[in-house]
Amino acid sequence: MKRAVVAVLGVALLLIGIALLVLPGPGFLLIAAALALLATQFEWAKKPLDYAWDKAQVGIEEVGRSKFRTSLSVLAALSLVVVGVLDLTGVNVPWVNALTASMLILSGLILVGTIVYALHRAKNQPEAMTEQSSGRQGLSEAH
């Protein structure tokens, strides 16, 4: 029974995530959530989940290291939020309704959170590398 519920919910999230790849909304986030849910019960879902996780980590590292990519990402996030807020405040934005506006705002906020995480990780990564290399030197000197 549990396996069937996970399958139905996972496939539903996956289909919504795929639709949100072309519609405004957090498509990749829902796809990752669907794969994580499906991977709890189905072995086949672990491989695409690992692949998606690896690609997400690479993207986060690239945003954290490149000021140009960070700037473009911030601009995209702000654009999403602004368009959503404009529509919700009564400005007629073509092809945008209240649901779409809400999804634009949500997507922009998720993107801002991802950017903050990427910058935090990039800032702390060199320190971690220094600690690891000094720790290794200490260990090798001890032996």
mmCIF file with all atom_site columns, C-alpha atoms in Angstrom:
data_model
loop_
_atom_site.group_PDB
_atom_site.id
_atom_site.type_symbol
_atom_site.label_atom_id
_atom_site.label_alt_id
_atom_site.label_comp_id
_atom_site.label_asym_id
_atom_site.label_entity_id
_atom_site.label_seq_id
_atom_site.pdbx_PDB_ins_code
_atom_site.Cartn_x
_atom_site.Cartn_y
_atom_site.Cartn_z
_atom_site.occupancy
_atom_site.B_iso_or_equiv
_atom_site.pdbx_formal_charge
_atom_site.auth_seq_id
_atom_site.auth_comp_id
_atom_site.auth_asym_id
_atom_site.auth_atom_id
_atom_site.pdbx_PDB_model_num
ATOM 1   C CA . MET A 1 1   ? 0.000  0.000  0.000   1.00 0.00 ? 1   MET A CA 1
ATOM 2   C CA . LYS A 1 2   ? 2.792  2.424  0.980   1.00 0.00 ? 2   LYS A CA 1
ATOM 3   C CA . ARG A 1 3   ? 4.621  1.696  -2.265  1.00 0.00 ? 3   ARG A CA 1
ATOM 4   C CA . ALA A 1 4   ? 1.483  2.491  -4.301  1.00 0.00 ? 4   ALA A CA 1
ATOM 5   C CA . VAL A 1 5   ? 0.923  5.805  -2.487  1.00 0.00 ? 5   VAL A CA 1
ATOM 6   C CA . VAL A 1 6   ? 4.551  6.796  -3.020  1.00 0.00 ? 6   VAL A CA 1
ATOM 7   C CA . ALA A 1 7   ? 4.263  5.848  -6.701  1.00 0.00 ? 7   ALA A CA 1
ATOM 8   C CA . VAL A 1 8   ? 1.112  7.917  -7.250  1.00 0.00 ? 8   VAL A CA 1
ATOM 9   C CA . LEU A 1 9   ? 2.422  10.973 -5.371  1.00 0.00 ? 9   LEU A CA 1
ATOM 10  C CA . GLY A 1 10  ? 5.873  10.698 -6.964  1.00 0.00 ? 10  GLY A CA 1
ATOM 11  C CA . VAL A 1 11  ? 4.525  10.441 -10.499 1.00 0.00 ? 11  VAL A CA 1
ATOM 12  C CA . ALA A 1 12  ? 2.116  13.340 -9.873  1.00 0.00 ? 12  ALA A CA 1
ATOM 13  C CA . LEU A 1 13  ? 4.947  15.547 -8.590  1.00 0.00 ? 13  LEU A CA 1
ATOM 14  C CA . LEU A 1 14  ? 7.116  14.475 -11.500 1.00 0.00 ? 14  LEU A CA 1
ATOM 15  C CA . LEU A 1 15  ? 4.463  15.372 -14.075 1.00 0.00 ? 15  LEU A CA 1
ATOM 16  C CA . ILE A 1 16  ? 3.796  18.743 -12.437 1.00 0.00 ? 16  ILE A CA 1
ATOM 17  C CA . GLY A 1 17  ? 7.542  19.413 -12.319 1.00 0.00 ? 17  GLY A CA 1
ATOM 18  C CA . ILE A 1 18  ? 7.914  18.577 -15.996 1.00 0.00 ? 18  ILE A CA 1
ATOM 19  C CA . ALA A 1 19  ? 5.026  20.913 -16.836 1.00 0.00 ? 19  ALA A CA 1
ATOM 20  C CA . LEU A 1 20  ? 6.655  23.664 -14.775 1.00 0.00 ? 20  LEU A CA 1
ATOM 21  C CA . LEU A 1 21  ? 9.807  23.399 -16.870 1.00 0.00 ? 21  LEU A CA 1
ATOM 22  C CA . VAL A 1 22  ? 7.942  25.263 -19.614 1.00 0.00 ? 22  VAL A CA 1
ATOM 23  C CA . LEU A 1 23  ? 5.497  27.113 -17.350 1.00 0.00 ? 23  LEU A CA 1
ATOM 24  C CA . PRO A 1 24  ? 6.550  29.590 -14.683 1.00 0.00 ? 24  PRO A CA 1
ATOM 25  C CA . GLY A 1 25  ? 7.332  27.718 -11.513 1.00 0.00 ? 25  GLY A CA 1
ATOM 26  C CA . PRO A 1 26  ? 9.938  25.669 -9.656  1.00 0.00 ? 26  PRO A CA 1
ATOM 27  C CA . GLY A 1 27  ? 10.008 22.747 -12.101 1.00 0.00 ? 27  GLY A CA 1
ATOM 28  C CA . PHE A 1 28  ? 13.455 21.425 -11.221 1.00 0.00 ? 28  PHE A CA 1
ATOM 29  C CA . LEU A 1 29  ? 12.652 21.592 -7.529  1.00 0.00 ? 29  LEU A CA 1
ATOM 30  C CA . LEU A 1 30  ? 9.493  19.493 -7.967  1.00 0.00 ? 30  LEU A CA 1
ATOM 31  C CA . ILE A 1 31  ? 11.292 17.001 -10.198 1.00 0.00 ? 31  ILE A CA 1
ATOM 32  C CA . ALA A 1 32  ? 14.017 16.591 -7.569  1.00 0.00 ? 32  ALA A CA 1
ATOM 33  C CA . ALA A 1 33  ? 11.381 16.183 -4.837  1.00 0.00 ? 33  ALA A CA 1
ATOM 34  C CA . ALA A 1 34  ? 9.538  13.603 -6.938  1.00 0.00 ? 34  ALA A CA 1
ATOM 35  C CA . LEU A 1 35  ? 12.716 11.618 -7.573  1.00 0.00 ? 35  LEU A CA 1
ATOM 36  C CA . ALA A 1 36  ? 13.655 11.773 -3.883  1.00 0.00 ? 36  ALA A CA 1
ATOM 37  C CA . LEU A 1 37  ? 10.211 10.490 -2.942  1.00 0.00 ? 37  LEU A CA 1
ATOM 38  C CA . LEU A 1 38  ? 10.269 7.745  -5.578  1.00 0.00 ? 38  LEU A CA 1
ATOM 39  C CA . ALA A 1 39  ? 13.818 6.722  -4.564  1.00 0.00 ? 39  ALA A CA 1
ATOM 40  C CA . THR A 1 40  ? 12.499 5.773  -1.123  1.00 0.00 ? 40  THR A CA 1
ATOM 41  C CA . GLN A 1 41  ? 10.593 2.871  -2.688  1.00 0.00 ? 41  GLN A CA 1
ATOM 42  C CA . PHE A 1 42  ? 12.012 2.334  -6.182  1.00 0.00 ? 42  PHE A CA 1
ATOM 43  C CA . GLU A 1 43  ? 15.638 1.540  -6.974  1.00 0.00 ? 43  GLU A CA 1
ATOM 44  C CA . TRP A 1 44  ? 15.408 2.937  -10.534 1.00 0.00 ? 44  TRP A CA 1
ATOM 45  C CA . ALA A 1 45  ? 14.764 6.469  -9.202  1.00 0.00 ? 45  ALA A CA 1
ATOM 46  C CA . LYS A 1 46  ? 18.094 6.634  -7.364  1.00 0.00 ? 46  LYS A CA 1
ATOM 47  C CA . LYS A 1 47  ? 20.221 6.972  -10.501 1.00 0.00 ? 47  LYS A CA 1
ATOM 48  C CA . PRO A 1 48  ? 18.395 10.019 -11.970 1.00 0.00 ? 48  PRO A CA 1
ATOM 49  C CA . LEU A 1 49  ? 18.231 11.536 -8.462  1.00 0.00 ? 49  LEU A CA 1
ATOM 50  C CA . ASP A 1 50  ? 22.013 11.184 -8.068  1.00 0.00 ? 50  ASP A CA 1
ATOM 51  C CA . TYR A 1 51  ? 22.515 12.679 -11.538 1.00 0.00 ? 51  TYR A CA 1
ATOM 52  C CA . ALA A 1 52  ? 20.215 15.621 -10.751 1.00 0.00 ? 52  ALA A CA 1
ATOM 53  C CA . TRP A 1 53  ? 21.945 16.172 -7.397  1.00 0.00 ? 53  TRP A CA 1
ATOM 54  C CA . ASP A 1 54  ? 25.380 16.212 -9.051  1.00 0.00 ? 54  ASP A CA 1
ATOM 55  C CA . LYS A 1 55  ? 24.216 18.679 -11.720 1.00 0.00 ? 55  LYS A CA 1
ATOM 56  C CA . ALA A 1 56  ? 22.622 20.911 -9.085  1.00 0.00 ? 56  ALA A CA 1
ATOM 57  C CA . GLN A 1 57  ? 25.856 20.960 -7.084  1.00 0.00 ? 57  GLN A CA 1
ATOM 58  C CA . VAL A 1 58  ? 27.878 21.885 -10.180 1.00 0.00 ? 58  VAL A CA 1
ATOM 59  C CA . GLY A 1 59  ? 25.440 24.699 -10.981 1.00 0.00 ? 59  GLY A CA 1
ATOM 60  C CA . ILE A 1 60  ? 25.565 26.000 -7.421  1.00 0.00 ? 60  ILE A CA 1
ATOM 61  C CA . GLU A 1 61  ? 29.374 25.975 -7.498  1.00 0.00 ? 61  GLU A CA 1
ATOM 62  C CA . GLU A 1 62  ? 29.432 27.843 -10.819 1.00 0.00 ? 62  GLU A CA 1
ATOM 63  C CA . VAL A 1 63  ? 27.072 30.540 -9.537  1.00 0.00 ? 63  VAL A CA 1
ATOM 64  C CA . GLY A 1 64  ? 29.124 30.884 -6.359  1.00 0.00 ? 64  GLY A CA 1
ATOM 65  C CA . ARG A 1 65  ? 32.415 31.304 -8.232  1.00 0.00 ? 65  ARG A CA 1
ATOM 66  C CA . SER A 1 66  ? 31.330 33.582 -11.075 1.00 0.00 ? 66  SER A CA 1
ATOM 67  C CA . LYS A 1 67  ? 30.307 37.168 -10.347 1.00 0.00 ? 67  LYS A CA 1
ATOM 68  C CA . PHE A 1 68  ? 28.790 37.357 -13.838 1.00 0.00 ? 68  PHE A CA 1
ATOM 69  C CA . ARG A 1 69  ? 26.582 34.292 -13.275 1.00 0.00 ? 69  ARG A CA 1
ATOM 70  C CA . THR A 1 70  ? 25.667 35.489 -9.812  1.00 0.00 ? 70  THR A CA 1
ATOM 71  C CA . SER A 1 71  ? 24.640 38.866 -11.232 1.00 0.00 ? 71  SER A CA 1
ATOM 72  C CA . LEU A 1 72  ? 22.557 37.266 -13.976 1.00 0.00 ? 72  LEU A CA 1
ATOM 73  C CA . SER A 1 73  ? 20.902 34.955 -11.467 1.00 0.00 ? 73  SER A CA 1
ATOM 74  C CA . VAL A 1 74  ? 20.045 37.866 -9.146  1.00 0.00 ? 74  VAL A CA 1
ATOM 75  C CA . LEU A 1 75  ? 18.664 39.814 -12.114 1.00 0.00 ? 75  LEU A CA 1
ATOM 76  C CA . ALA A 1 76  ? 16.530 36.824 -13.156 1.00 0.00 ? 76  ALA A CA 1
ATOM 77  C CA . ALA A 1 77  ? 15.246 36.307 -9.608  1.00 0.00 ? 77  ALA A CA 1
ATOM 78  C CA . LEU A 1 78  ? 14.344 39.978 -9.208  1.00 0.00 ? 78  LEU A CA 1
ATOM 79  C CA . SER A 1 79  ? 12.642 39.995 -12.622 1.00 0.00 ? 79  SER A CA 1
ATOM 80  C CA . LEU A 1 80  ? 10.483 37.013 -11.663 1.00 0.00 ? 80  LEU A CA 1
ATOM 81  C CA . VAL A 1 81  ? 9.449  38.610 -8.378  1.00 0.00 ? 81  VAL A CA 1
ATOM 82  C CA . VAL A 1 82  ? 8.778  42.019 -9.946  1.00 0.00 ? 82  VAL A CA 1
ATOM 83  C CA . VAL A 1 83  ? 6.587  40.606 -12.728 1.00 0.00 ? 83  VAL A CA 1
ATOM 84  C CA . GLY A 1 84  ? 4.636  38.549 -10.195 1.00 0.00 ? 84  GLY A CA 1
ATOM 85  C CA . VAL A 1 85  ? 4.146  41.468 -7.823  1.00 0.00 ? 85  VAL A CA 1
ATOM 86  C CA . LEU A 1 86  ? 3.153  43.812 -10.663 1.00 0.00 ? 86  LEU A CA 1
ATOM 87  C CA . ASP A 1 87  ? 0.453  41.417 -11.808 1.00 0.00 ? 87  ASP A CA 1
ATOM 88  C CA . LEU A 1 88  ? -0.876 40.866 -8.287  1.00 0.00 ? 88  LEU A CA 1
ATOM 89  C CA . THR A 1 89  ? -1.060 44.634 -7.690  1.00 0.00 ? 89  THR A CA 1
ATOM 90  C CA . GLY A 1 90  ? -3.277 45.129 -10.728 1.00 0.00 ? 90  GLY A CA 1
ATOM 91  C CA . VAL A 1 91  ? -0.854 45.868 -13.567 1.00 0.00 ? 91  VAL A CA 1
ATOM 92  C CA . ASN A 1 92  ? -1.970 43.954 -16.652 1.00 0.00 ? 92  ASN A CA 1
ATOM 93  C CA . VAL A 1 93  ? 0.948  41.696 -17.571 1.00 0.00 ? 93  VAL A CA 1
ATOM 94  C CA . PRO A 1 94  ? 0.330  39.667 -20.752 1.00 0.00 ? 94  PRO A CA 1
ATOM 95  C CA . TRP A 1 95  ? -0.053 35.892 -20.277 1.00 0.00 ? 95  TRP A CA 1
ATOM 96  C CA . VAL A 1 96  ? 0.078  36.181 -16.484 1.00 0.00 ? 96  VAL A CA 1
ATOM 97  C CA . ASN A 1 97  ? -2.775 35.458 -14.097 1.00 0.00 ? 97  ASN A CA 1
ATOM 98  C CA . ALA A 1 98  ? -2.829 35.325 -10.293 1.00 0.00 ? 98  ALA A CA 1
ATOM 99  C CA . LEU A 1 99  ? -1.650 31.704 -10.138 1.00 0.00 ? 99  LEU A CA 1
ATOM 100 C CA . THR A 1 100 ? 1.185  32.352 -12.579 1.00 0.00 ? 100 THR A CA 1
ATOM 101 C CA . ALA A 1 101 ? 2.149  35.521 -10.706 1.00 0.00 ? 101 ALA A CA 1
ATOM 102 C CA . SER A 1 102 ? 2.305  33.586 -7.440  1.00 0.00 ? 102 SER A CA 1
ATOM 103 C CA . MET A 1 103 ? 4.479  30.903 -9.042  1.00 0.00 ? 103 MET A CA 1
ATOM 104 C CA . LEU A 1 104 ? 6.776  33.577 -10.482 1.00 0.00 ? 104 LEU A CA 1
ATOM 105 C CA . ILE A 1 105 ? 7.244  35.085 -7.029  1.00 0.00 ? 105 ILE A CA 1
ATOM 106 C CA . LEU A 1 106 ? 7.836  31.656 -5.482  1.00 0.00 ? 106 LEU A CA 1
ATOM 107 C CA . SER A 1 107 ? 10.354 30.761 -8.195  1.00 0.00 ? 107 SER A CA 1
ATOM 108 C CA . GLY A 1 108 ? 12.181 34.051 -7.713  1.00 0.00 ? 108 GLY A CA 1
ATOM 109 C CA . LEU A 1 109 ? 12.395 33.533 -3.958  1.00 0.00 ? 109 LEU A CA 1
ATOM 110 C CA . ILE A 1 110 ? 13.666 29.973 -4.415  1.00 0.00 ? 110 ILE A CA 1
ATOM 111 C CA . LEU A 1 111 ? 16.286 31.304 -6.812  1.00 0.00 ? 111 LEU A CA 1
ATOM 112 C CA . VAL A 1 112 ? 17.351 33.961 -4.282  1.00 0.00 ? 112 VAL A CA 1
ATOM 113 C CA . GLY A 1 113 ? 17.706 31.240 -1.639  1.00 0.00 ? 113 GLY A CA 1
ATOM 114 C CA . THR A 1 114 ? 19.802 29.156 -4.014  1.00 0.00 ? 114 THR A CA 1
ATOM 115 C CA . ILE A 1 115 ? 22.047 32.134 -4.800  1.00 0.00 ? 115 ILE A CA 1
ATOM 116 C CA . VAL A 1 116 ? 22.554 32.876 -1.100  1.00 0.00 ? 116 VAL A CA 1
ATOM 117 C CA . TYR A 1 117 ? 23.404 29.216 -0.497  1.00 0.00 ? 117 TYR A CA 1
ATOM 118 C CA . ALA A 1 118 ? 25.844 29.188 -3.446  1.00 0.00 ? 118 ALA A CA 1
ATOM 119 C CA . LEU A 1 119 ? 27.608 32.336 -2.237  1.00 0.00 ? 119 LEU A CA 1
ATOM 120 C CA . HIS A 1 120 ? 27.802 31.041 1.331   1.00 0.00 ? 120 HIS A CA 1
ATOM 121 C CA . ARG A 1 121 ? 29.192 27.738 0.115   1.00 0.00 ? 121 ARG A CA 1
ATOM 122 C CA . ALA A 1 122 ? 31.745 29.430 -2.179  1.00 0.00 ? 122 ALA A CA 1
ATOM 123 C CA . LYS A 1 123 ? 32.864 31.683 0.670   1.00 0.00 ? 123 LYS A CA 1
ATOM 124 C CA . ASN A 1 124 ? 33.369 28.782 3.074   1.00 0.00 ? 124 ASN A CA 1
ATOM 125 C CA . GLN A 1 125 ? 34.808 26.311 0.573   1.00 0.00 ? 125 GLN A CA 1
ATOM 126 C CA . PRO A 1 126 ? 38.359 27.767 0.431   1.00 0.00 ? 126 PRO A CA 1
ATOM 127 C CA . GLU A 1 127 ? 38.502 27.681 4.257   1.00 0.00 ? 127 GLU A CA 1
ATOM 128 C CA . ALA A 1 128 ? 37.474 24.025 4.261   1.00 0.00 ? 128 ALA A CA 1
ATOM 129 C CA . MET A 1 129 ? 40.135 23.227 1.653   1.00 0.00 ? 129 MET A CA 1
ATOM 130 C CA . THR A 1 130 ? 42.805 24.998 3.732   1.00 0.00 ? 130 THR A CA 1
ATOM 131 C CA . GLU A 1 131 ? 41.749 23.132 6.878   1.00 0.00 ? 131 GLU A CA 1
ATOM 132 C CA . GLN A 1 132 ? 41.802 19.802 5.048   1.00 0.00 ? 132 GLN A CA 1
ATOM 133 C CA . SER A 1 133 ? 45.248 20.371 3.548   1.00 0.00 ? 133 SER A CA 1
ATOM 134 C CA . SER A 1 134 ? 46.730 21.583 6.872   1.00 0.00 ? 134 SER A CA 1
ATOM 135 C CA . GLY A 1 135 ? 45.106 18.630 8.625   1.00 0.00 ? 135 GLY A CA 1
ATOM 136 C CA . ARG A 1 136 ? 46.682 16.238 6.144   1.00 0.00 ? 136 ARG A CA 1
ATOM 137 C CA . GLN A 1 137 ? 50.095 17.829 6.629   1.00 0.00 ? 137 GLN A CA 1
ATOM 138 C CA . GLY A 1 138 ? 49.730 17.466 10.379  1.00 0.00 ? 138 GLY A CA 1
ATOM 139 C CA . LEU A 1 139 ? 48.824 13.807 10.013  1.00 0.00 ? 139 LEU A CA 1
ATOM 140 C CA . SER A 1 140 ? 51.717 13.068 7.667   1.00 0.00 ? 140 SER A CA 1
ATOM 141 C CA . GLU A 1 141 ? 54.164 14.817 10.037  1.00 0.00 ? 141 GLU A CA 1
ATOM 142 C CA . ALA A 1 142 ? 52.849 12.763 12.947  1.00 0.00 ? 142 ALA A CA 1
ATOM 143 C CA . HIS A 1 143 ? 53.571 9.477  11.149  1.00 0.00 ? 143 HIS A CA 1
#
